Short mmCIF file of C-alpha atoms and ligand atoms in Angstrom, two decimals:
data_model
loop_
_atom_site.label_atom_id
_atom_site.label_comp_id
_atom_site.label_asym_id
_atom_site.label_seq_id
_atom_site.Cartn_x
_atom_site.Cartn_y
_atom_site.Cartn_z
CA UNK A 1 83.56 90.17 77.80
CA UNK A 2 80.32 91.13 79.53
CA UNK A 3 80.01 92.14 83.16
CA UNK A 4 78.06 89.09 84.34
CA UNK A 5 80.53 86.63 82.83
CA UNK A 6 83.49 88.57 84.25
CA UNK A 7 81.93 88.64 87.72
CA UNK A 8 81.27 84.89 87.60
CA UNK A 9 84.89 84.23 86.65
CA UNK A 10 86.36 86.41 89.39
CA UNK A 11 83.96 85.10 92.03
CA UNK A 12 85.63 81.70 91.89
CA UNK A 13 88.99 83.26 92.74
CA UNK A 14 87.84 85.21 95.79
CA UNK A 15 86.40 84.84 99.26
CA UNK A 16 82.87 86.16 99.75
CA UNK A 17 84.15 89.26 101.53
CA UNK A 18 86.63 90.02 98.77
CA UNK A 19 83.94 89.49 96.14
CA UNK A 20 81.69 91.99 97.90
CA UNK A 21 84.63 94.42 97.95
CA UNK A 22 85.08 93.84 94.20
CA UNK A 23 81.43 94.61 93.46
CA UNK A 24 81.84 97.79 95.53
CA UNK A 25 84.89 98.76 93.49
CA UNK A 26 82.95 98.05 90.29
CA UNK A 27 80.03 100.31 91.23
CA UNK A 28 82.30 103.10 92.42
CA UNK A 29 84.47 102.86 89.32
CA UNK A 30 81.48 103.04 86.96
CA UNK A 31 80.25 106.15 88.76
CA UNK A 32 83.68 107.79 88.42
CA UNK A 33 83.99 106.68 84.77
CA UNK A 34 80.79 108.63 83.98
CA UNK A 35 82.03 111.73 85.81
CA UNK A 36 85.47 111.69 84.23
CA UNK A 37 84.40 110.47 80.82
CA UNK A 38 86.46 107.28 80.86
CA UNK A 39 85.78 104.18 78.76
CA UNK A 40 83.13 102.53 80.90
CA UNK A 41 83.56 99.01 79.56
CA UNK A 42 87.32 98.99 80.16
CA UNK A 43 86.91 100.52 83.60
CA UNK A 44 84.38 97.80 84.46
CA UNK A 45 86.71 94.99 83.46
CA UNK A 46 89.70 96.44 85.31
CA UNK A 47 87.61 96.96 88.44
CA UNK A 48 86.14 93.46 88.33
CA UNK A 49 89.51 91.76 87.90
CA UNK A 50 91.69 94.09 90.00
CA UNK A 51 92.09 91.60 92.89
CA UNK A 52 91.96 88.44 90.74
CA UNK A 53 95.28 87.13 92.16
CA UNK A 54 94.68 88.20 95.77
CA UNK A 55 94.50 84.63 97.10
CA UNK A 56 97.26 83.01 95.06
CA UNK A 57 100.03 81.54 97.19
CA UNK A 58 102.89 84.00 97.77
CA UNK A 59 105.44 81.49 96.45
CA UNK A 60 103.50 81.12 93.18
CA UNK A 61 103.31 84.90 92.76
CA UNK A 62 107.00 85.40 93.50
CA UNK A 63 107.87 82.73 90.96
CA UNK A 64 105.75 84.44 88.29
CA UNK A 65 107.48 87.77 89.00
CA UNK A 66 110.85 86.07 88.47
CA UNK A 67 109.92 83.85 85.52
CA UNK A 68 108.19 86.68 83.68
CA UNK A 69 111.02 89.11 84.39
CA UNK A 70 108.81 91.63 86.09
CA UNK A 71 110.23 94.49 88.17
CA UNK A 72 112.58 92.88 90.75
CA UNK A 73 111.67 95.43 93.37
CA UNK A 74 108.29 93.71 93.68
CA UNK A 75 110.11 90.96 95.56
CA UNK A 76 111.49 93.25 98.25
CA UNK A 77 108.86 95.84 99.13
CA UNK A 78 106.24 93.59 100.67
CA UNK A 79 104.18 90.64 99.48
CA UNK A 80 100.99 92.77 99.45
CA UNK A 81 102.25 94.29 96.19
CA UNK A 82 102.46 91.02 94.25
CA UNK A 83 98.76 90.42 93.52
CA UNK A 84 98.49 93.48 91.29
CA UNK A 85 101.15 92.77 88.62
CA UNK A 86 100.62 89.01 88.91
CA UNK A 87 96.87 89.60 88.60
CA UNK A 88 97.41 91.43 85.31
CA UNK A 89 99.52 88.53 84.07
CA UNK A 90 97.01 85.84 85.12
CA UNK A 91 93.98 87.71 83.83
CA UNK A 92 95.65 87.80 80.43
CA UNK A 93 96.75 84.17 80.59
CA UNK A 94 93.76 82.53 82.26
CA UNK A 95 90.86 84.80 81.36
CA UNK A 96 92.14 85.87 77.95
CA UNK A 97 91.84 89.63 78.38
CA UNK A 98 94.62 91.24 76.38
CA UNK A 99 93.59 94.88 76.42
CA UNK A 100 96.69 96.58 77.85
CA UNK A 101 94.71 99.50 79.25
CA UNK A 102 92.58 97.12 81.28
CA UNK A 103 95.64 95.08 82.31
CA UNK A 104 97.47 98.25 83.42
CA UNK A 105 94.50 99.19 85.58
CA UNK A 106 94.97 95.87 87.36
CA UNK A 107 98.80 96.01 87.30
CA UNK A 108 99.10 99.41 89.01
CA UNK A 109 96.09 99.35 91.34
CA UNK A 110 98.17 98.88 94.50
CA UNK A 111 101.28 101.02 93.96
CA UNK A 112 100.16 103.48 91.32
CA UNK A 113 102.83 104.77 88.91
CA UNK A 114 103.96 107.98 87.27
CA UNK A 115 101.66 109.33 84.58
CA UNK A 116 98.71 107.14 85.46
CA UNK A 117 95.87 107.05 82.92
CA UNK A 118 92.38 108.12 83.94
CA UNK A 119 91.36 104.45 84.04
CA UNK A 120 94.28 103.62 86.35
CA UNK A 121 93.39 106.50 88.66
CA UNK A 122 89.74 105.46 88.74
CA UNK A 123 90.54 101.86 89.69
CA UNK A 124 93.09 102.98 92.29
CA UNK A 125 90.68 105.42 93.96
CA UNK A 126 87.66 103.12 93.72
CA UNK A 127 89.64 100.39 95.48
CA UNK A 128 90.27 102.86 98.28
CA UNK A 129 86.80 104.41 98.68
CA UNK A 130 84.30 101.67 97.74
CA UNK A 131 81.35 101.60 100.18
CA UNK A 132 82.58 98.64 102.24
CA UNK A 133 85.85 100.39 103.16
CA UNK A 134 85.76 101.87 106.63
CA UNK A 135 88.67 103.76 108.05
CA UNK A 136 89.25 107.28 109.35
CA UNK A 137 89.31 109.80 106.53
CA UNK A 138 87.61 107.66 103.88
CA UNK A 139 84.52 109.91 103.77
CA UNK A 140 86.66 112.90 102.85
CA UNK A 141 88.21 111.05 99.91
CA UNK A 142 84.77 109.78 98.82
CA UNK A 143 83.54 113.36 98.49
CA UNK A 144 86.67 114.71 96.85
CA UNK A 145 86.80 111.86 94.33
CA UNK A 146 83.57 113.20 92.81
CA UNK A 147 85.14 116.63 92.24
CA UNK A 148 88.87 116.16 91.67
CA UNK A 149 90.46 112.82 90.90
CA UNK A 150 94.05 114.00 91.43
CA UNK A 151 93.26 115.51 94.79
CA UNK A 152 91.63 112.23 95.86
CA UNK A 153 94.73 110.39 94.68
CA UNK A 154 97.02 112.66 96.69
CA UNK A 155 95.02 112.14 99.87
CA UNK A 156 94.68 108.38 99.48
CA UNK A 157 98.37 107.91 98.65
CA UNK A 158 99.38 110.19 101.48
CA UNK A 159 97.23 108.15 103.89
CA UNK A 160 98.69 104.88 102.60
CA UNK A 161 102.26 106.16 102.94
CA UNK A 162 101.56 107.28 106.51
CA UNK A 163 99.95 103.91 107.28
CA UNK A 164 103.01 102.07 105.97
CA UNK A 165 105.42 104.31 107.84
CA UNK A 166 103.56 103.83 111.11
CA UNK A 167 103.98 100.10 110.65
CA UNK A 168 107.63 100.62 109.65
CA UNK A 169 107.00 99.06 106.28
CA UNK A 170 108.81 100.07 103.11
CA UNK A 171 107.07 102.37 100.65
CA UNK A 172 107.38 101.35 97.02
CA UNK A 173 109.34 104.06 95.16
CA UNK A 174 106.72 104.46 92.42
CA UNK A 175 104.10 105.23 95.07
CA UNK A 176 106.29 108.05 96.37
CA UNK A 177 106.89 109.19 92.80
CA UNK A 178 103.14 109.54 92.13
CA UNK A 179 102.71 111.46 95.35
CA UNK A 180 105.58 113.83 94.50
CA UNK A 181 104.49 114.45 90.95
CA UNK A 182 100.88 115.18 91.88
CA UNK A 183 101.72 117.35 94.87
CA UNK A 184 104.05 119.48 92.74
CA UNK A 185 101.45 119.90 90.01
CA UNK A 186 98.42 120.46 92.23
CA UNK A 187 97.54 123.50 94.18
CA UNK A 188 96.24 121.77 97.27
O1 DGI B 201 93.97 94.44 97.61
P1 DGI B 201 93.25 95.45 98.46
O2 DGI B 201 93.31 95.11 99.93
O3 DGI B 201 91.87 95.71 98.00
O4 DGI B 201 94.02 96.85 98.31
P2 DGI B 201 95.48 97.13 97.70
O5 DGI B 201 95.68 96.37 96.46
O6 DGI B 201 95.62 98.61 97.64
O7 DGI B 201 96.48 96.54 98.79
C1 DGI B 201 96.57 97.16 100.02
C2 DGI B 201 97.81 96.69 100.72
O8 DGI B 201 98.97 97.05 99.99
C3 DGI B 201 97.94 97.33 102.08
O9 DGI B 201 98.35 96.31 103.01
C4 DGI B 201 99.03 98.34 101.93
C5 DGI B 201 99.84 97.74 100.82
N1 DGI B 201 100.53 98.77 100.03
C6 DGI B 201 99.99 99.72 99.25
N2 DGI B 201 100.95 100.52 98.71
C7 DGI B 201 102.12 100.04 99.15
C8 DGI B 201 101.86 98.92 99.99
N3 DGI B 201 102.83 98.21 100.60
C9 DGI B 201 104.09 98.59 100.40
N4 DGI B 201 105.05 97.88 100.99
N5 DGI B 201 104.43 99.66 99.64
C10 DGI B 201 103.50 100.41 98.97
O10 DGI B 201 103.83 101.39 98.29
FE1 FE B 202 94.38 94.84 95.60
FE1 FE B 203 90.97 95.71 96.10
#
């Protein structure tokens, strides 16, 4: 599917603000795909559709998680997590994209997972650093993402975990697992 068609499809699912965010993620992801030699077309599609399910009713998303026998933990760690795996499911079902690498980029863009592919890392980081994101520390990750993808992942996940802890929200175990595995591998 080409970029223009994909953008037109996702636009209908999103608010204007979220669409602008999506275009920011797309541009950032393409830049990172060139640097890290990832499949640009797949990265584009995953970036464009990453928040496809963001505005689906919570009840609908919870039902899909149950009916499709997805990971049960998605139902207990916060509703913010649902749009990623449900997005992957709906993009396959409604848009007809069945490339598992693209779908995994969508599926894991919020929590991350152990042994993420380059595409998954690129979508995850681009979601965090795209130009419309403004929060303390984002500039640092923007710079580091151009040099070292894993280091950028460590910092962004660490920031997210701290953000969740400050709000006394649960941290999804796979998110902690990515953090642990990268921090033990990296010399940071
Ligand atoms: O959809 P976006 O806003 O573009 O970004 P996102 O898909 O990364 O979602 C961000 C939200 O997800 C934010 O409110 C924090 C939350 N989140 C991210 N990782 C975790 C998490 N929430 C829980 N409970 N646990 C996590 O590990
Ligand atoms: Fe998201
Ligand atoms: Fe997003």
